[in-house]
């Protein structure tokens, strides 16, 4: 962009306390001033920016024209909200400041924020606009808050100062609008290098980049950490999308031949049962515990190769006829074997609270042995 000296005229009248913009008129204007000052100096190191306030007894130049936007950042918290704004006098003071700029090769521009009613006469504003045009000073007017009340006066000022579209009138609508984000669509406020592709028609640029650039000046370490976090988030998002694509591609193929068997819930049930007292356990409960232990040990001692072989059997065997000339061989009764195993029974009884020499308990165990031994003999 060409070299420019820009003077920012901010409105600090009592009207700036209104909250019709997020978070208030003055704070929304303050953020926009920060971004404009930062991006203009980033676009060209020889650009200069300054700032003056328009309200109070008279306009006050807070920051003279210079290349350091941090002076504007430090001056903004010191601005007092008071009285009414004086647009006409402020533009005259800004014109005088630009005339005494150090680098005469810089083009002259005034960026004025208008957020309160204008007390000046429409004719006087038009006369001042022609004077600015004669001195080759461009004027960008940012109207917000009292847009409709000031529309006629600002339009007359704009028509008088505009020279080959070097000046602009921007109206920020009412509502929950962030002024800085709305102004991102106007690249001439920030320099042609900022928001490439944006124009005065209102196409939006990226406000996050402007805020990040400003943060790099104030706190480089924090800005670097934020950029690293954003890059990691982008990489994770890209990796997640890639995994999702691979999963959908593999899902369209053939399903796996076998799946892992679900774990048995019998051991967990047994662990809960052993904490019961002997008085609460009846014959059916003891029999259920013995059967659960038998099923759990039988599944644990089974051969994994046999399970995988049976799981990967071809689907054609499932269509075999139901009637077969050779009956299936009976499986051994694992529960009967465990009941007959005295060492196993002793280990189970030791884990329980109670008298191991109880005659009733011994009688019930003998009945279980007889019962399972009889069933085992019947299967044989």
Short mmCIF file of C-alpha atoms in Angstrom, two decimals:
data_model
loop_
_atom_site.label_atom_id
_atom_site.label_comp_id
_atom_site.label_asym_id
_atom_site.label_seq_id
_atom_site.Cartn_x
_atom_site.Cartn_y
_atom_site.Cartn_z
CA UNK A 1 0.00 0.00 0.00
CA UNK A 2 1.06 3.63 -0.43
CA UNK A 3 2.47 5.55 2.50
CA UNK A 4 -0.25 7.12 4.60
CA UNK A 5 -0.57 9.20 7.74
CA UNK A 6 -3.89 8.45 9.39
CA UNK A 7 -5.41 10.31 12.31
CA UNK A 8 -8.12 8.48 14.27
CA UNK A 9 -10.86 10.71 15.68
CA UNK A 10 -12.78 8.86 18.40
CA UNK A 11 -16.11 9.79 19.93
CA UNK A 12 -15.94 9.93 23.74
CA UNK A 13 -19.23 11.73 24.41
CA UNK A 14 -21.83 10.63 26.96
CA UNK A 15 -23.67 8.81 24.19
CA UNK A 16 -20.89 6.22 24.19
CA UNK A 17 -22.24 4.72 27.41
CA UNK A 18 -25.18 3.15 25.55
CA UNK A 19 -25.20 -0.64 25.32
CA UNK A 20 -26.91 -1.06 21.95
CA UNK A 21 -23.60 -2.39 20.59
CA UNK A 22 -21.62 -5.25 22.11
CA UNK A 23 -20.51 -4.66 24.83
CA UNK A 24 -21.07 -0.87 24.68
CA UNK A 25 -20.59 1.84 22.10
CA UNK A 26 -17.30 3.04 23.54
CA UNK A 27 -15.76 -0.41 24.12
CA UNK A 28 -16.78 -1.57 20.63
CA UNK A 29 -15.21 1.59 19.18
CA UNK A 30 -12.09 1.03 21.30
CA UNK A 31 -11.55 -2.46 19.88
CA UNK A 32 -11.95 -1.19 16.32
CA UNK A 33 -9.41 1.59 16.97
CA UNK A 34 -6.88 -0.93 18.27
CA UNK A 35 -7.20 -3.18 15.23
CA UNK A 36 -7.07 -0.33 12.72
CA UNK A 37 -3.96 1.18 14.33
CA UNK A 38 -2.20 -2.17 14.48
CA UNK A 39 -2.98 -3.35 10.96
CA UNK A 40 -2.10 -0.07 9.32
CA UNK A 41 1.38 -0.05 10.84
CA UNK A 42 1.81 -3.75 10.02
CA UNK A 43 0.94 -3.09 6.37
CA UNK A 44 3.83 -0.63 6.03
CA UNK A 45 6.42 0.20 8.66
CA UNK A 46 6.59 3.80 7.45
CA UNK A 47 2.89 4.39 7.96
CA UNK A 48 2.01 6.61 10.88
CA UNK A 49 -1.10 6.78 13.05
CA UNK A 50 -2.34 9.21 15.66
CA UNK A 51 -5.44 9.70 17.81
CA UNK A 52 -7.54 12.56 19.14
CA UNK A 53 -10.75 12.75 21.14
CA UNK A 54 -13.71 14.78 19.91
CA UNK A 55 -15.75 15.34 23.11
CA UNK A 56 -15.22 17.54 26.13
CA UNK A 57 -14.52 21.26 26.19
CA UNK A 58 -12.50 20.98 22.97
CA UNK A 59 -10.84 18.29 20.81
CA UNK A 60 -7.66 16.90 22.37
CA UNK A 61 -4.73 15.28 20.56
CA UNK A 62 -3.76 12.28 22.71
CA UNK A 63 -1.22 10.59 20.40
CA UNK A 64 0.77 12.43 17.77
CA UNK A 65 1.45 10.81 14.41
CA UNK A 66 3.99 8.01 14.73
CA UNK A 67 4.85 4.43 13.82
CA UNK A 68 4.21 2.89 17.25
CA UNK A 69 0.59 1.69 17.74
CA UNK A 70 1.35 0.80 21.37
CA UNK A 71 1.09 4.49 22.24
CA UNK A 72 -2.54 4.39 21.12
CA UNK A 73 -3.13 1.20 23.14
CA UNK A 74 -1.77 2.86 26.26
CA UNK A 75 -3.73 6.09 25.69
CA UNK A 76 -7.14 4.46 25.19
CA UNK A 77 -7.70 3.55 28.88
CA UNK A 78 -7.07 7.20 29.80
CA UNK A 79 -9.89 8.51 27.61
CA UNK A 80 -12.72 10.05 29.64
CA UNK A 81 -16.35 9.89 28.56
CA UNK A 82 -17.75 13.39 28.93
CA UNK A 83 -20.02 16.03 27.45
CA UNK A 84 -20.86 16.19 23.73
CA UNK A 85 -18.84 15.54 20.59
CA UNK A 86 -17.58 18.35 18.34
CA UNK A 87 -17.15 16.81 14.90
CA UNK A 88 -16.54 20.05 13.00
CA UNK A 89 -13.79 21.34 15.29
CA UNK A 90 -12.20 17.88 15.53
CA UNK A 91 -11.84 17.61 11.75
CA UNK A 92 -10.20 21.03 11.68
CA UNK A 93 -7.67 20.00 14.34
CA UNK A 94 -7.00 16.73 12.51
CA UNK A 95 -6.36 18.66 9.30
CA UNK A 96 -3.83 20.83 11.09
CA UNK A 97 -2.04 17.77 12.57
CA UNK A 98 -1.74 16.11 9.15
CA UNK A 99 -0.33 19.27 7.65
CA UNK A 100 2.58 19.10 10.12
CA UNK A 101 3.41 15.42 9.56
CA UNK A 102 7.12 14.53 9.43
CA UNK A 103 7.09 12.57 6.19
CA UNK A 104 5.60 14.73 3.48
CA UNK A 105 5.45 11.77 1.08
CA UNK A 106 2.70 10.22 3.15
CA UNK A 107 -0.83 10.62 1.94
CA UNK A 108 -3.23 12.17 4.41
CA UNK A 109 -6.30 10.40 5.82
CA UNK A 110 -8.74 11.03 8.66
CA UNK A 111 -10.74 8.14 10.12
CA UNK A 112 -13.58 9.53 12.20
CA UNK A 113 -15.96 7.58 14.46
CA UNK A 114 -19.36 9.24 14.85
CA UNK A 115 -21.61 7.69 17.49
CA UNK A 116 -23.56 10.70 18.79
CA UNK A 117 -25.83 13.39 17.32
CA UNK A 118 -24.01 16.02 15.26
CA UNK A 119 -24.61 19.58 16.42
CA UNK A 120 -22.87 21.26 13.47
CA UNK A 121 -24.85 22.67 10.57
CA UNK A 122 -25.10 20.73 7.33
CA UNK A 123 -23.78 23.69 5.34
CA UNK A 124 -20.73 24.09 7.55
CA UNK A 125 -19.90 20.42 7.19
CA UNK A 126 -20.09 20.66 3.40
CA UNK A 127 -17.79 23.68 3.43
CA UNK A 128 -15.24 21.81 5.57
CA UNK A 129 -15.49 18.82 3.23
CA UNK A 130 -14.53 20.94 0.23
CA UNK A 131 -11.60 22.36 2.17
CA UNK A 132 -10.35 18.85 3.01
CA UNK A 133 -10.70 17.86 -0.63
CA UNK A 134 -8.66 20.89 -1.70
CA UNK A 135 -5.84 19.88 0.69
CA UNK A 136 -5.85 16.26 -0.61
CA UNK A 137 -7.08 14.82 2.67
CA UNK A 138 -9.20 11.67 2.47
CA UNK A 139 -11.95 11.11 5.02
CA UNK A 140 -13.43 7.80 6.21
CA UNK A 141 -16.55 8.26 8.33
CA UNK A 142 -17.74 5.38 10.52
CA UNK A 143 -21.29 6.12 11.64
CA UNK A 144 -22.89 4.00 14.37
CA UNK A 145 -25.46 4.46 17.10
CA UNK A 146 -27.23 7.55 15.68
CA UNK A 147 -27.10 6.39 12.07
CA UNK A 148 -30.45 7.72 10.85
CA UNK A 149 -30.24 11.01 12.79
CA UNK A 150 -26.84 11.86 11.24
CA UNK A 151 -27.41 10.42 7.80
CA UNK A 152 -28.20 13.66 5.94
CA UNK A 153 -25.34 15.67 7.48
CA UNK A 154 -22.76 12.93 6.99
CA UNK A 155 -23.90 12.36 3.42
CA UNK A 156 -23.37 16.04 2.65
CA UNK A 157 -19.90 15.90 4.21
CA UNK A 158 -19.02 12.77 2.28
CA UNK A 159 -20.17 14.16 -1.08
CA UNK A 160 -18.12 17.31 -0.52
CA UNK A 161 -14.85 15.59 0.50
CA UNK A 162 -14.89 12.60 -1.85
CA UNK A 163 -12.33 12.75 -4.64
CA UNK A 164 -12.09 9.77 -7.00
CA UNK A 165 -13.50 7.46 -4.31
CA UNK A 166 -10.71 8.19 -1.84
CA UNK A 167 -13.26 8.82 0.93
CA UNK A 168 -15.95 6.54 2.36
CA UNK A 169 -19.06 6.62 4.51
CA UNK A 170 -19.64 3.42 6.51
CA UNK A 171 -22.86 2.89 8.47
CA UNK A 172 -22.82 0.15 11.12
CA UNK A 173 -26.34 -1.21 11.72
CA UNK A 174 -28.03 -1.53 15.08
CA UNK A 175 -28.20 -4.73 17.06
CA UNK A 176 -25.75 -7.18 18.55
CA UNK A 177 -23.05 -6.21 16.06
CA UNK A 178 -19.33 -6.07 16.86
CA UNK A 179 -18.10 -2.93 15.13
CA UNK A 180 -14.59 -4.31 14.57
CA UNK A 181 -15.95 -7.40 12.82
CA UNK A 182 -18.27 -5.30 10.67
CA UNK A 183 -15.39 -3.07 9.54
CA UNK A 184 -13.30 -6.05 8.44
CA UNK A 185 -15.12 -5.94 5.12
CA UNK A 186 -13.55 -2.57 4.25
CA UNK A 187 -9.90 -3.10 3.37
CA UNK A 188 -9.15 0.60 2.84
CA UNK A 189 -9.39 1.12 6.61
CA UNK A 190 -6.54 -1.30 7.24
CA UNK A 191 -4.46 -1.06 4.07
CA UNK A 192 -4.75 -3.00 0.83
CA UNK A 193 -2.49 -5.79 2.13
CA UNK A 194 -4.86 -6.61 4.95
CA UNK A 195 -7.90 -8.76 4.22
CA UNK A 196 -6.89 -9.41 0.63
CA UNK A 197 -9.93 -9.83 -1.50
CA UNK A 198 -12.14 -7.60 0.63
CA UNK A 199 -13.70 -4.46 -0.72
CA UNK A 200 -15.93 -1.58 0.26
CA UNK A 201 -18.97 -3.60 -0.71
CA UNK A 202 -18.77 -5.34 2.67
CA UNK A 203 -17.16 -8.71 1.96
CA UNK A 204 -15.78 -9.95 5.25
CA UNK A 205 -12.11 -10.49 6.05
CA UNK A 206 -10.72 -12.47 8.95
CA UNK A 207 -10.93 -10.54 12.26
CA UNK A 208 -9.01 -13.24 14.13
CA UNK A 209 -5.85 -12.54 12.15
CA UNK A 210 -6.03 -8.86 13.06
CA UNK A 211 -6.50 -9.66 16.75
CA UNK A 212 -3.64 -12.15 16.62
CA UNK A 213 -1.36 -9.58 15.03
CA UNK A 214 -2.23 -7.14 17.77
CA UNK A 215 -1.60 -9.78 20.44
CA UNK A 216 1.83 -10.56 18.98
CA UNK A 217 2.80 -6.96 19.65
CA UNK A 218 1.46 -6.95 23.22
CA UNK A 219 2.36 -10.49 24.37
CA UNK A 220 4.44 -12.52 21.86
CA UNK A 221 4.64 -15.61 24.10
CA UNK A 222 0.88 -15.81 24.54
CA UNK A 223 0.34 -15.33 20.81
CA UNK A 224 2.84 -18.10 20.04
CA UNK A 225 1.09 -20.48 22.48
CA UNK A 226 -2.29 -19.73 20.92
CA UNK A 227 -0.97 -20.34 17.43
CA UNK A 228 0.53 -23.67 18.52
CA UNK A 229 -2.77 -24.71 20.10
CA UNK A 230 -4.66 -23.81 16.93
CA UNK A 231 -2.24 -25.82 14.81
CA UNK A 232 -2.58 -28.87 17.09
CA UNK A 233 -6.37 -28.58 16.95
CA UNK A 234 -6.26 -28.46 13.14
CA UNK A 235 -3.99 -31.52 13.00
CA UNK A 236 -6.26 -33.50 15.34
CA UNK A 237 -9.29 -32.54 13.30
CA UNK A 238 -7.58 -33.61 10.08
CA UNK A 239 -6.49 -36.90 11.65
CA UNK A 240 -10.03 -37.54 12.88
CA UNK A 241 -11.45 -36.96 9.41
CA UNK A 242 -8.84 -39.30 7.91
CA UNK A 243 -9.67 -42.04 10.43
CA UNK A 244 -13.36 -41.57 9.75
CA UNK A 245 -12.75 -42.03 6.04
CA UNK A 246 -10.71 -45.19 6.61
CA UNK A 247 -13.39 -46.59 8.91
CA UNK A 248 -16.14 -46.05 6.37
CA UNK A 249 -14.02 -47.66 3.66
CA UNK A 250 -13.29 -50.74 5.77
CA UNK A 251 -16.91 -50.94 6.88
CA UNK A 252 -18.04 -51.39 3.30
CA UNK A 253 -15.89 -54.55 2.99
CA UNK A 254 -16.49 -58.04 4.36
CA UNK A 255 -17.15 -58.49 8.07
CA UNK A 256 -14.54 -60.34 10.17
CA UNK A 257 -14.90 -64.12 10.31
CA UNK A 258 -14.99 -64.41 14.09
CA UNK A 259 -15.39 -62.12 17.06
CA UNK A 260 -14.06 -62.38 20.59
CA UNK A 261 -16.40 -64.18 23.01
CA UNK A 262 -18.14 -62.09 25.65
CA UNK A 263 -16.64 -62.50 29.13
CA UNK A 264 -18.62 -64.66 31.51
CA UNK A 265 -20.44 -62.97 34.36
CA UNK A 266 -20.30 -66.07 36.55
CA UNK A 267 -17.06 -65.16 38.42
CA UNK A 268 -18.43 -61.73 39.29
CA UNK A 269 -21.63 -63.29 40.57
CA UNK A 270 -19.59 -65.74 42.65
CA UNK A 271 -17.45 -62.94 44.11
CA UNK A 272 -20.60 -61.17 45.28
CA UNK A 273 -22.04 -64.36 46.73
CA UNK A 274 -19.07 -65.39 48.88
CA UNK A 275 -19.60 -62.38 51.12
CA UNK A 276 -22.94 -63.80 52.30
CA UNK A 277 -23.24 -65.48 55.66
CA UNK A 278 -23.86 -69.20 55.96
CA UNK A 279 -27.19 -68.48 57.59
CA UNK A 280 -28.39 -66.62 54.50
CA UNK A 281 -27.39 -69.44 52.14
CA UNK A 282 -29.77 -72.24 51.48
CA UNK A 283 -29.32 -75.40 49.51
CA UNK A 284 -30.26 -73.77 46.20
CA UNK A 285 -27.74 -71.00 46.70
CA UNK A 286 -24.91 -73.43 47.39
CA UNK A 287 -25.85 -75.44 44.34
CA UNK A 288 -25.90 -72.26 42.22
CA UNK A 289 -22.44 -71.29 43.48
CA UNK A 290 -21.04 -74.69 42.60
CA UNK A 291 -22.56 -74.57 39.12
CA UNK A 292 -21.25 -71.03 38.52
CA UNK A 293 -17.73 -72.03 39.51
CA UNK A 294 -17.94 -75.08 37.30
CA UNK A 295 -19.05 -73.07 34.27
CA UNK A 296 -16.38 -70.42 34.85
CA UNK A 297 -13.54 -72.92 35.13
CA UNK A 298 -14.80 -74.93 32.17
CA UNK A 299 -14.79 -71.81 29.94
CA UNK A 300 -11.35 -70.75 31.22
CA UNK A 301 -9.80 -74.19 30.60
CA UNK A 302 -11.25 -74.54 27.11
CA UNK A 303 -8.76 -74.62 24.22
CA UNK A 304 -8.65 -71.27 22.31
CA UNK A 305 -7.69 -73.03 19.09
CA UNK A 306 -10.87 -75.08 19.24
CA UNK A 307 -12.97 -71.96 19.77
CA UNK A 308 -11.34 -70.16 16.85
CA UNK A 309 -11.73 -73.21 14.66
CA UNK A 310 -15.40 -73.48 15.49
CA UNK A 311 -15.87 -69.74 14.98
CA UNK A 312 -14.24 -69.80 11.56
CA UNK A 313 -16.19 -72.79 10.27
CA UNK A 314 -17.56 -72.29 6.75
CA UNK A 315 -21.13 -71.15 6.40
CA UNK A 316 -22.03 -74.21 4.27
CA UNK A 317 -22.00 -76.48 7.35
CA UNK A 318 -24.91 -74.52 8.80
CA UNK A 319 -27.09 -75.74 5.93
CA UNK A 320 -26.52 -79.40 6.79
CA UNK A 321 -29.67 -81.48 7.41
CA UNK A 322 -30.95 -81.56 10.99
CA UNK A 323 -31.08 -85.36 11.15
CA UNK A 324 -27.65 -87.02 11.24
CA UNK A 325 -26.81 -90.69 11.36
CA UNK A 326 -23.93 -90.13 13.81
CA UNK A 327 -25.00 -88.54 17.12
CA UNK A 328 -22.70 -85.97 18.70
CA UNK A 329 -20.41 -87.23 21.42
CA UNK A 330 -21.58 -86.18 24.93
CA UNK A 331 -19.40 -83.68 26.77
CA UNK A 332 -18.11 -84.59 30.26
CA UNK A 333 -20.04 -83.15 33.20
CA UNK A 334 -17.60 -80.53 34.53
CA UNK A 335 -19.82 -79.67 37.50
CA UNK A 336 -19.82 -83.28 38.69
CA UNK A 337 -16.03 -83.39 38.49
CA UNK A 338 -15.67 -80.22 40.58
CA UNK A 339 -18.09 -81.47 43.23
CA UNK A 340 -16.12 -84.69 43.52
CA UNK A 341 -12.86 -82.73 43.89
CA UNK A 342 -12.37 -82.48 47.68
CA UNK A 343 -9.51 -79.96 47.45
CA UNK A 344 -11.67 -77.59 45.41
CA UNK A 345 -14.51 -77.83 47.92
CA UNK A 346 -12.14 -77.19 50.81
CA UNK A 347 -10.81 -74.04 49.12
CA UNK A 348 -14.35 -72.76 48.55
CA UNK A 349 -15.43 -73.47 52.11
CA UNK A 350 -12.35 -71.79 53.56
CA UNK A 351 -13.24 -68.56 51.74
CA UNK A 352 -16.61 -68.48 53.52
CA UNK A 353 -17.32 -67.44 57.07
CA UNK A 354 -18.77 -70.14 59.32
CA UNK A 355 -18.09 -73.51 60.86
CA UNK A 356 -16.55 -75.93 58.39
CA UNK A 357 -17.45 -78.88 60.64
CA UNK A 358 -21.15 -78.06 60.56
CA UNK A 359 -23.04 -81.39 60.17
CA UNK A 360 -25.77 -79.79 58.04
CA UNK A 361 -23.22 -78.34 55.63
CA UNK A 362 -21.46 -81.70 55.32
CA UNK A 363 -24.78 -83.43 54.72
CA UNK A 364 -25.71 -81.04 51.94
CA UNK A 365 -22.31 -81.51 50.28
CA UNK A 366 -22.77 -85.27 50.38
CA UNK A 367 -26.17 -84.89 48.73
CA UNK A 368 -24.63 -82.73 45.99
CA UNK A 369 -21.93 -85.35 45.39
CA UNK A 370 -24.53 -88.12 45.13
CA UNK A 371 -26.73 -86.04 42.87
CA UNK A 372 -23.98 -85.09 40.41
CA UNK A 373 -22.43 -88.56 40.53
CA UNK A 374 -25.85 -90.04 39.65
CA UNK A 375 -26.29 -87.59 36.76
CA UNK A 376 -22.79 -88.35 35.56
CA UNK A 377 -23.51 -92.09 35.62
CA UNK A 378 -26.76 -91.54 33.72
CA UNK A 379 -24.93 -89.63 30.98
CA UNK A 380 -22.47 -92.42 30.64
#
